[in-house]
Coordinates of C-alpha atoms in Angstrom, one line a residue:
X1 CA 0.0 0.0 0.0
X2 CA 1.4 3.4 -1.0
X3 CA 2.4 6.1 1.5
X4 CA -0.1 8.4 -0.1
X5 CA -3.0 6.1 0.7
X6 CA -1.9 5.6 4.3
X7 CA -1.5 9.4 4.7
X8 CA -5.0 9.9 3.3
X9 CA -6.5 7.4 5.7
X10 CA -4.8 9.2 8.6
X11 CA -6.2 12.5 7.3
X12 CA -9.7 11.1 7.0
X13 CA -9.6 10.1 10.6
X14 CA -8.4 13.5 11.6
X15 CA -11.2 15.1 9.6
X16 CA -13.7 12.8 11.4
X17 CA -12.2 13.7 14.8
X18 CA -12.2 17.4 14.0
X19 CA -15.8 17.4 12.8
X20 CA -17.1 15.2 15.6
X21 CA -15.9 17.3 18.5
X22 CA -18.3 18.4 21.2
X23 CA -20.2 15.1 21.1
X24 CA -21.2 15.7 17.5
X25 CA -22.7 12.7 15.6
X26 CA -20.9 12.1 12.3
X27 CA -21.5 9.8 9.4
X28 CA -18.6 9.0 7.0
X29 CA -19.3 7.4 3.6
X30 CA -16.4 5.7 1.8
X31 CA -16.4 3.2 -1.1
X32 CA -14.9 -0.2 -0.8
X33 CA -12.4 0.0 -3.6
X34 CA -9.6 -2.6 -3.8
X35 CA -6.3 -2.0 -5.5
X36 CA -4.1 1.1 -5.9
X37 CA -6.5 3.3 -7.8
X38 CA -9.0 4.4 -5.2
X39 CA -10.3 7.2 -7.5
X40 CA -11.9 5.1 -10.2
X41 CA -15.4 6.0 -11.4
X42 CA -17.0 3.4 -9.1
X43 CA -15.7 5.2 -6.0
X44 CA -17.3 8.5 -6.9
X45 CA -20.5 6.9 -8.1
X46 CA -21.0 5.0 -4.9
X47 CA -20.1 7.9 -2.5
X48 CA -22.3 10.4 -4.4
X49 CA -25.2 7.9 -4.6
X50 CA -25.2 6.9 -1.0
X51 CA -24.5 10.5 0.2
X52 CA -27.7 11.6 -1.6
X53 CA -29.7 8.7 -0.1
X54 CA -28.5 9.5 3.4
X55 CA -29.0 13.3 3.0
X56 CA -32.7 12.6 2.2
X57 CA -33.2 10.0 5.0
X58 CA -31.6 11.8 8.0
X59 CA -31.6 15.3 9.4
X60 CA -28.2 16.6 8.2
X61 CA -26.7 19.7 9.8
X62 CA -23.6 20.1 7.6
X63 CA -21.9 18.2 4.7
X64 CA -18.2 18.0 3.9
X65 CA -16.9 16.4 0.7
X66 CA -13.3 15.3 0.3
X67 CA -11.1 13.8 -2.4
X68 CA -7.9 11.9 -1.5
X69 CA -5.4 9.3 -2.6
X70 CA -7.6 6.8 -0.7
X71 CA -10.6 7.9 -2.7
X72 CA -13.5 10.3 -2.2
X73 CA -15.5 10.4 1.0
X74 CA -18.3 12.5 2.4
X75 CA -18.8 13.4 6.1
X76 CA -22.2 14.4 7.4
X77 CA -22.8 16.1 10.8
X78 CA -26.1 14.8 12.0
X79 CA -28.8 16.3 14.1
X80 CA -28.8 14.8 17.6
X81 CA -30.8 11.6 17.4
X82 CA -30.9 8.3 19.3
X83 CA -27.6 6.7 18.4
X84 CA -29.0 3.1 18.5
X85 CA -31.7 3.9 16.0
X86 CA -29.3 5.7 13.7
X87 CA -26.7 2.9 13.7
X88 CA -29.4 0.2 13.0
X89 CA -30.8 2.3 10.2
X90 CA -27.3 2.6 8.6
X91 CA -26.7 -1.1 9.0
X92 CA -30.0 -1.7 7.3
X93 CA -28.9 0.4 4.3
X94 CA -25.6 -1.5 4.0
X95 CA -27.4 -4.9 4.3
X96 CA -30.4 -4.2 2.0
X97 CA -29.4 -1.8 -0.7
X98 CA -28.4 -3.5 -3.9
X99 CA -25.0 -1.8 -3.7
X100 CA -24.7 -1.8 0.0
X101 CA -21.8 -4.3 0.2
X102 CA -19.7 -1.9 -2.0
X103 CA -19.8 0.9 0.5
X104 CA -18.8 1.6 4.1
X105 CA -21.1 3.9 6.1
X106 CA -19.4 4.5 9.4
X107 CA -21.0 6.2 12.4
X108 CA -19.0 8.2 15.0
X109 CA -20.0 9.9 18.2
X110 CA -17.6 12.0 20.2
X111 CA -14.8 10.8 18.0
X112 CA -15.5 7.1 18.7
X113 CA -16.5 4.6 16.0
X114 CA -19.9 3.0 16.7
X115 CA -19.4 -0.5 15.4
X116 CA -21.6 -3.5 14.6
X117 CA -19.9 -5.4 17.4
X118 CA -21.3 -2.8 19.8
X119 CA -24.7 -4.3 19.0
X120 CA -23.6 -8.0 18.8
X121 CA -24.1 -7.8 15.0
X122 CA -21.6 -9.9 13.0
X123 CA -19.1 -8.3 10.7
X124 CA -19.9 -8.0 7.0
X125 CA -19.3 -10.8 4.6
X126 CA -17.0 -10.7 1.6
X127 CA -18.3 -9.3 -1.7
X128 CA -17.6 -12.6 -3.5
X129 CA -18.2 -15.3 -0.9
X130 CA -19.8 -16.1 2.4
X131 CA -16.6 -15.7 4.5
X132 CA -15.9 -12.7 6.7
X133 CA -14.7 -9.7 4.6
X134 CA -11.7 -9.1 6.9
X135 CA -10.7 -12.8 6.7
X136 CA -10.7 -12.7 2.9
X137 CA -8.8 -9.4 2.8
X138 CA -6.1 -10.7 5.2
X139 CA -5.8 -14.0 3.3
X140 CA -6.0 -12.3 -0.1
X141 CA -8.7 -14.8 -1.1
X142 CA -9.6 -12.9 -4.2
X143 CA -7.6 -11.0 -6.7
X144 CA -8.0 -7.3 -7.2
X145 CA -9.2 -7.9 -10.7
X146 CA -12.0 -10.3 -9.5
X147 CA -13.2 -7.7 -6.9
X148 CA -13.2 -4.8 -9.4
X149 CA -15.0 -6.9 -12.0
X150 CA -17.6 -7.7 -9.4
X151 CA -18.0 -4.0 -8.4
X152 CA -18.4 -3.0 -12.1
X153 CA -20.9 -5.7 -12.7
X154 CA -23.0 -4.8 -9.7
X155 CA -22.9 -1.1 -10.5
X156 CA -23.9 -1.6 -14.1
X157 CA -26.7 -4.0 -13.1
X158 CA -28.0 -1.4 -10.7
X159 CA -27.7 1.4 -13.3
X160 CA -29.3 -0.7 -16.1
X161 CA -32.3 -1.6 -13.9
X162 CA -32.9 2.0 -13.0
X163 CA -32.4 3.3 -16.6
X164 CA -34.9 0.6 -17.7
X165 CA -37.5 2.0 -15.3
X166 CA -36.8 5.5 -16.5
X167 CA -37.3 4.6 -20.1
X168 CA -40.5 2.8 -19.2
X169 CA -41.9 5.7 -17.2
X170 CA -41.0 8.4 -19.8
X171 CA -42.6 6.4 -22.6
X172 CA -45.7 5.7 -20.7
X173 CA -46.0 9.3 -19.5
X174 CA -46.2 10.5 -23.1
X175 CA -48.3 7.6 -24.3
X176 CA -50.9 7.9 -21.6
X177 CA -51.4 11.7 -22.1
X178 CA -54.8 12.4 -23.6
X179 CA -55.8 15.0 -26.1
X180 CA -52.4 15.1 -27.8
X181 CA -52.6 17.0 -31.1
X182 CA -52.9 14.0 -33.4
X183 CA -50.8 11.6 -31.5
X184 CA -52.0 8.1 -30.3
X185 CA -53.5 8.1 -26.8
X186 CA -55.2 5.4 -24.7
X187 CA -58.6 6.4 -26.1
X188 CA -57.8 7.6 -29.6
X189 CA -55.6 6.7 -32.6
X190 CA -55.3 10.4 -33.2
X191 CA -54.3 11.1 -36.9
X192 CA -52.9 7.6 -37.2
X193 CA -55.2 5.2 -39.0
X194 CA -52.5 2.5 -38.8
X195 CA -51.7 2.8 -35.1
X196 CA -53.3 2.3 -31.7
X197 CA -52.5 2.3 -28.0
X198 CA -51.8 -1.5 -27.9
X199 CA -49.5 -1.3 -30.8
X200 CA -47.5 1.4 -29.2
X201 CA -47.2 -0.7 -26.0
X202 CA -45.9 -3.6 -28.0
X203 CA -43.4 -1.4 -29.8
X204 CA -42.2 0.0 -26.5
X205 CA -41.4 -3.5 -25.2
X206 CA -39.6 -4.5 -28.4
X207 CA -37.2 -1.5 -28.5
X208 CA -36.3 -1.2 -24.8
X209 CA -33.8 -4.1 -24.7
X210 CA -31.9 -2.6 -27.7
X211 CA -31.8 0.8 -26.0
X212 CA -30.3 -0.8 -22.9
X213 CA -27.7 -2.5 -25.2
X214 CA -26.7 1.0 -26.4
X215 CA -26.4 2.1 -22.8
X216 CA -24.1 -0.8 -22.1
X217 CA -22.0 0.0 -25.1
X218 CA -21.5 3.6 -23.8
X219 CA -20.7 2.3 -20.4
X220 CA -18.1 -0.3 -21.4
X221 CA -16.6 1.2 -24.5
X222 CA -14.7 4.3 -25.6
X223 CA -13.7 3.4 -29.1
X224 CA -13.6 5.6 -32.2
X225 CA -16.3 3.6 -33.9
X226 CA -18.7 3.8 -31.0
X227 CA -21.3 5.7 -33.0
X228 CA -21.3 3.0 -35.7
X229 CA -21.6 0.2 -33.2
X230 CA -24.6 2.0 -31.5
X231 CA -26.1 2.7 -35.0
X232 CA -26.0 -1.1 -35.7
X233 CA -27.9 -1.8 -32.5
X234 CA -30.4 0.9 -33.4
X235 CA -31.0 -0.6 -36.8
X236 CA -31.6 -4.0 -35.2
X237 CA -34.2 -2.3 -32.9
X238 CA -35.9 -0.8 -36.0
X239 CA -36.0 -4.1 -37.8
X240 CA -37.6 -5.9 -34.8
X241 CA -40.0 -2.9 -34.4
X242 CA -41.1 -3.1 -38.0
X243 CA -41.6 -6.9 -37.7
X244 CA -43.8 -6.5 -34.7
X245 CA -45.8 -3.6 -36.2
X246 CA -46.0 -5.0 -39.8
X247 CA -43.9 -2.1 -41.1
X248 CA -45.5 0.7 -39.2
X249 CA -43.1 3.3 -37.8
X250 CA -43.9 3.7 -34.2
X251 CA -40.7 4.7 -32.5
X252 CA -37.9 5.0 -35.1
X253 CA -37.1 8.6 -34.2
X254 CA -37.1 7.9 -30.5
X255 CA -34.6 5.0 -31.0
X256 CA -32.3 7.4 -32.8
X257 CA -32.4 10.3 -30.3
X258 CA -32.6 8.3 -27.1
X259 CA -29.8 6.1 -28.4
X260 CA -27.5 9.1 -28.4
X261 CA -28.6 10.0 -24.9
X262 CA -28.0 6.5 -23.5
X263 CA -24.6 6.2 -25.3
X264 CA -23.6 9.5 -23.6
X265 CA -24.9 8.5 -20.2
X266 CA -22.7 5.5 -20.1
X267 CA -19.7 7.7 -20.9
X268 CA -20.3 10.4 -18.3
X269 CA -20.8 7.9 -15.5
X270 CA -17.6 6.0 -16.4
X271 CA -15.7 9.3 -16.6
X272 CA -17.1 10.8 -13.4
X273 CA -18.8 13.8 -15.2
X274 CA -21.9 15.8 -14.3
X275 CA -25.1 15.2 -16.2
X276 CA -24.7 18.5 -18.1
X277 CA -21.9 16.8 -20.1
X278 CA -24.5 14.6 -21.8
X279 CA -25.1 17.3 -24.3
X280 CA -21.5 17.9 -25.3
X281 CA -20.9 14.2 -25.4
X282 CA -23.8 13.8 -27.9
X283 CA -22.3 16.6 -30.0
X284 CA -19.0 14.8 -30.2
X285 CA -20.7 11.5 -31.1
X286 CA -23.0 13.1 -33.7
X287 CA -20.2 14.9 -35.7
X288 CA -20.9 12.8 -38.9
X289 CA -24.7 12.5 -38.8
X290 CA -25.2 14.9 -41.7
X291 CA -23.6 12.3 -44.0
X292 CA -27.0 10.6 -43.9
X293 CA -28.3 13.3 -46.2
X294 CA -25.8 12.2 -48.9
X295 CA -27.1 8.6 -48.9
X296 CA -29.6 7.4 -51.5
X297 CA -32.2 6.7 -48.8
X298 CA -35.6 8.4 -49.0
X299 CA -37.0 9.3 -45.5
X300 CA -39.1 12.1 -44.2
X301 CA -36.0 13.6 -42.6
X302 CA -33.9 13.4 -45.8
X303 CA -36.8 14.8 -47.8
X304 CA -37.2 17.7 -45.4
X305 CA -33.5 18.6 -45.7
X306 CA -33.5 18.4 -49.5
X307 CA -36.5 20.6 -49.9
X308 CA -36.2 23.1 -47.0
X309 CA -32.8 22.5 -45.4
X310 CA -34.6 21.5 -42.2
X311 CA -32.3 19.1 -40.4
X312 CA -34.8 17.7 -37.9
X313 CA -33.7 15.1 -35.5
X314 CA -30.2 14.9 -37.0
X315 CA -29.7 18.6 -36.4
X316 CA -31.0 18.2 -32.8
X317 CA -28.3 15.6 -32.0
X318 CA -25.6 17.4 -34.0
X319 CA -26.1 20.5 -31.9
X320 CA -26.4 18.6 -28.6
X321 CA -30.2 18.7 -28.1
X322 CA -30.6 22.5 -28.1
X323 CA -34.4 22.3 -27.9
X324 CA -34.3 20.1 -24.8
X325 CA -31.7 22.4 -23.2
X326 CA -33.9 25.4 -24.0
X327 CA -36.9 23.5 -22.4
X328 CA -34.8 22.7 -19.3
X329 CA -34.1 26.4 -18.9
X330 CA -37.6 27.6 -19.6
X331 CA -39.2 25.2 -17.2
X332 CA -36.4 25.3 -14.6
X333 CA -38.6 26.6 -11.8
X334 CA -41.7 24.6 -12.7
X335 CA -42.6 21.2 -11.4
X336 CA -42.8 19.5 -14.7
X337 CA -43.8 16.2 -13.0
X338 CA -47.1 17.9 -12.2
X339 CA -49.4 16.6 -15.0
X340 CA -51.0 20.0 -15.4
X341 CA -47.8 21.1 -17.2
X342 CA -47.6 18.1 -19.7
X343 CA -49.5 19.8 -22.5
X344 CA -47.4 23.0 -22.0
X345 CA -44.2 20.9 -22.5
X346 CA -45.5 19.1 -25.6
X347 CA -46.7 22.4 -27.2
X348 CA -43.3 23.9 -26.4
X349 CA -41.5 21.2 -28.4
X350 CA -44.1 21.5 -31.3
X351 CA -43.4 25.3 -31.5
X352 CA -39.6 25.2 -31.1
X353 CA -38.3 22.0 -32.6
X354 CA -37.8 21.0 -36.3
X355 CA -40.5 18.3 -36.4
X356 CA -40.1 16.5 -39.8
X357 CA -43.2 14.3 -39.0
X358 CA -45.3 17.5 -38.7
X359 CA -43.7 18.9 -41.9
X360 CA -44.5 15.7 -43.8
X361 CA -48.1 15.7 -42.6
X362 CA -48.5 19.4 -43.3
X363 CA -47.4 18.9 -46.9
X364 CA -45.4 22.1 -47.3
X365 CA -43.5 24.7 -45.3
X366 CA -46.3 27.2 -45.3
X367 CA -48.7 24.8 -43.7
X368 CA -46.0 23.6 -41.3
X369 CA -45.5 27.2 -40.0
X370 CA -49.2 27.6 -39.8
X371 CA -49.6 24.7 -37.4
X372 CA -46.7 26.0 -35.3
X373 CA -48.3 29.4 -35.1
X374 CA -51.6 27.8 -34.0
X375 CA -49.8 25.8 -31.3
X376 CA -48.4 29.1 -30.0
X377 CA -51.9 30.4 -29.5
X378 CA -53.2 27.4 -27.5
X379 CA -53.5 27.9 -23.8
X380 CA -52.1 24.6 -22.4
X381 CA -54.0 25.1 -19.1
X382 CA -57.5 25.3 -20.6
X383 CA -59.0 21.9 -21.5
X384 CA -61.3 23.5 -24.1
X385 CA -58.3 24.9 -26.0
X386 CA -56.4 21.7 -25.9
X387 CA -59.3 19.6 -27.1
X388 CA -60.2 22.1 -29.9
X389 CA -56.6 22.1 -31.2
X390 CA -56.4 18.3 -31.0
X391 CA -59.6 18.0 -33.0
X392 CA -58.2 20.4 -35.6
X393 CA -55.0 18.5 -35.9
X394 CA -56.8 15.2 -36.3
X395 CA -59.2 16.6 -38.9
X396 CA -56.2 17.8 -40.9
X397 CA -54.3 14.6 -40.4
X398 CA -51.5 16.3 -38.5
X399 CA -49.2 14.5 -36.1
X400 CA -46.2 15.7 -34.1
X401 CA -44.0 12.6 -33.7
X402 CA -40.7 14.5 -33.5
X403 CA -42.1 16.7 -30.7
X404 CA -43.3 13.6 -28.9
X405 CA -39.8 12.1 -29.1
X406 CA -38.3 15.2 -27.5
X407 CA -41.0 15.2 -24.9
X408 CA -40.1 11.6 -23.9
X409 CA -36.3 12.4 -23.8
X410 CA -37.0 15.5 -21.7
X411 CA -38.8 13.5 -19.1
X412 CA -36.2 10.6 -19.3
X413 CA -33.5 13.2 -18.5
X414 CA -35.5 14.5 -15.6
X415 CA -35.7 11.0 -14.2
X416 CA -32.0 10.5 -14.8
X417 CA -31.1 13.8 -13.0
X418 CA -33.0 12.6 -10.0
X419 CA -31.1 9.3 -10.0
X420 CA -27.6 10.6 -10.8
X421 CA -26.2 12.9 -8.2
X422 CA -22.8 14.0 -9.5
X423 CA -22.3 17.7 -8.9
X424 CA -21.5 19.9 -11.9
X425 CA -17.8 20.6 -12.4

């Protein structure tokens, strides 16, 4: 073990003693990271994640974050509380949380460690086997590589499960919204004679495993051909979607744009970056997307570019999702999870994004601008206005699939920001 690591451990204990003077109760959170590199992504992810969990669960008076050669750690000064209840609650987190074995949550009172042994609770088991963790550590029962591989596996499994839930919730939030300006809803096919609610549900279930494969690719890889690999996965998702829907395009645009988001999320977690870096990462991945316009493939997006130089979803990713960034700023102080704001968000995207689905349905640029101008006149908080504009869109065979995709991604990113607690740097 290096001198720097030993010195850092001594300093951490000095920090704990300093902060726990005058009978202060202190919680210290530190990742269990074997090997010499204590500052790998897993250490930061674990400490940030559990620090957020504990800050929400207990009455915290003050927070101190540190980085060291022995890895990051967070120290909380806790409001005076029955020490027995607090210790048992912390043990419960370590025992029951999916990642609890990868983290140490130590409790101090008056500079003294409150241990499991104080409550006749046995020491924790090894990550990889049923033996005592200290026994395995002393006997070097497992290699550093085995332990780190296990840590990576558990963290990715946890992230994937949570991301899967976020995708599901964002898709259903959009799909279950009624009176949606020509889009499919639980009670209406909107302007889509070839689609219905059940078909959208089936499509959702088909594409989700492929989206998670893209997340995994971003999490595990950092190669120059990352975009091409992700594109191949996205094309497989499209093929399976079209098989299930009998060639009806339900979520092709969403596969494309959410694929970029998920590929970027994998990268920022592995590189210990704040969620704001998702947008710059997307820009770097999307540098060659306009090459699609030179290919002999006729799609609504290519047609819109050839006729009107409207870049649509490709322009959105090329520029790092500027419409979503604008929406985040516009609705910064609004509780967008309050369903009364859903139509406001959807109309915002209809007004501000380049929606090639709307352009195709409108037939020409003049009509396209007409529907955008009408959307800007709708009061999203008056049901009568919403229903009237929805009926108008349906009667004119208008749909806003591109806006719906951005709406879904906006809410997905909201869910992700709740889950991922890395502070901006």
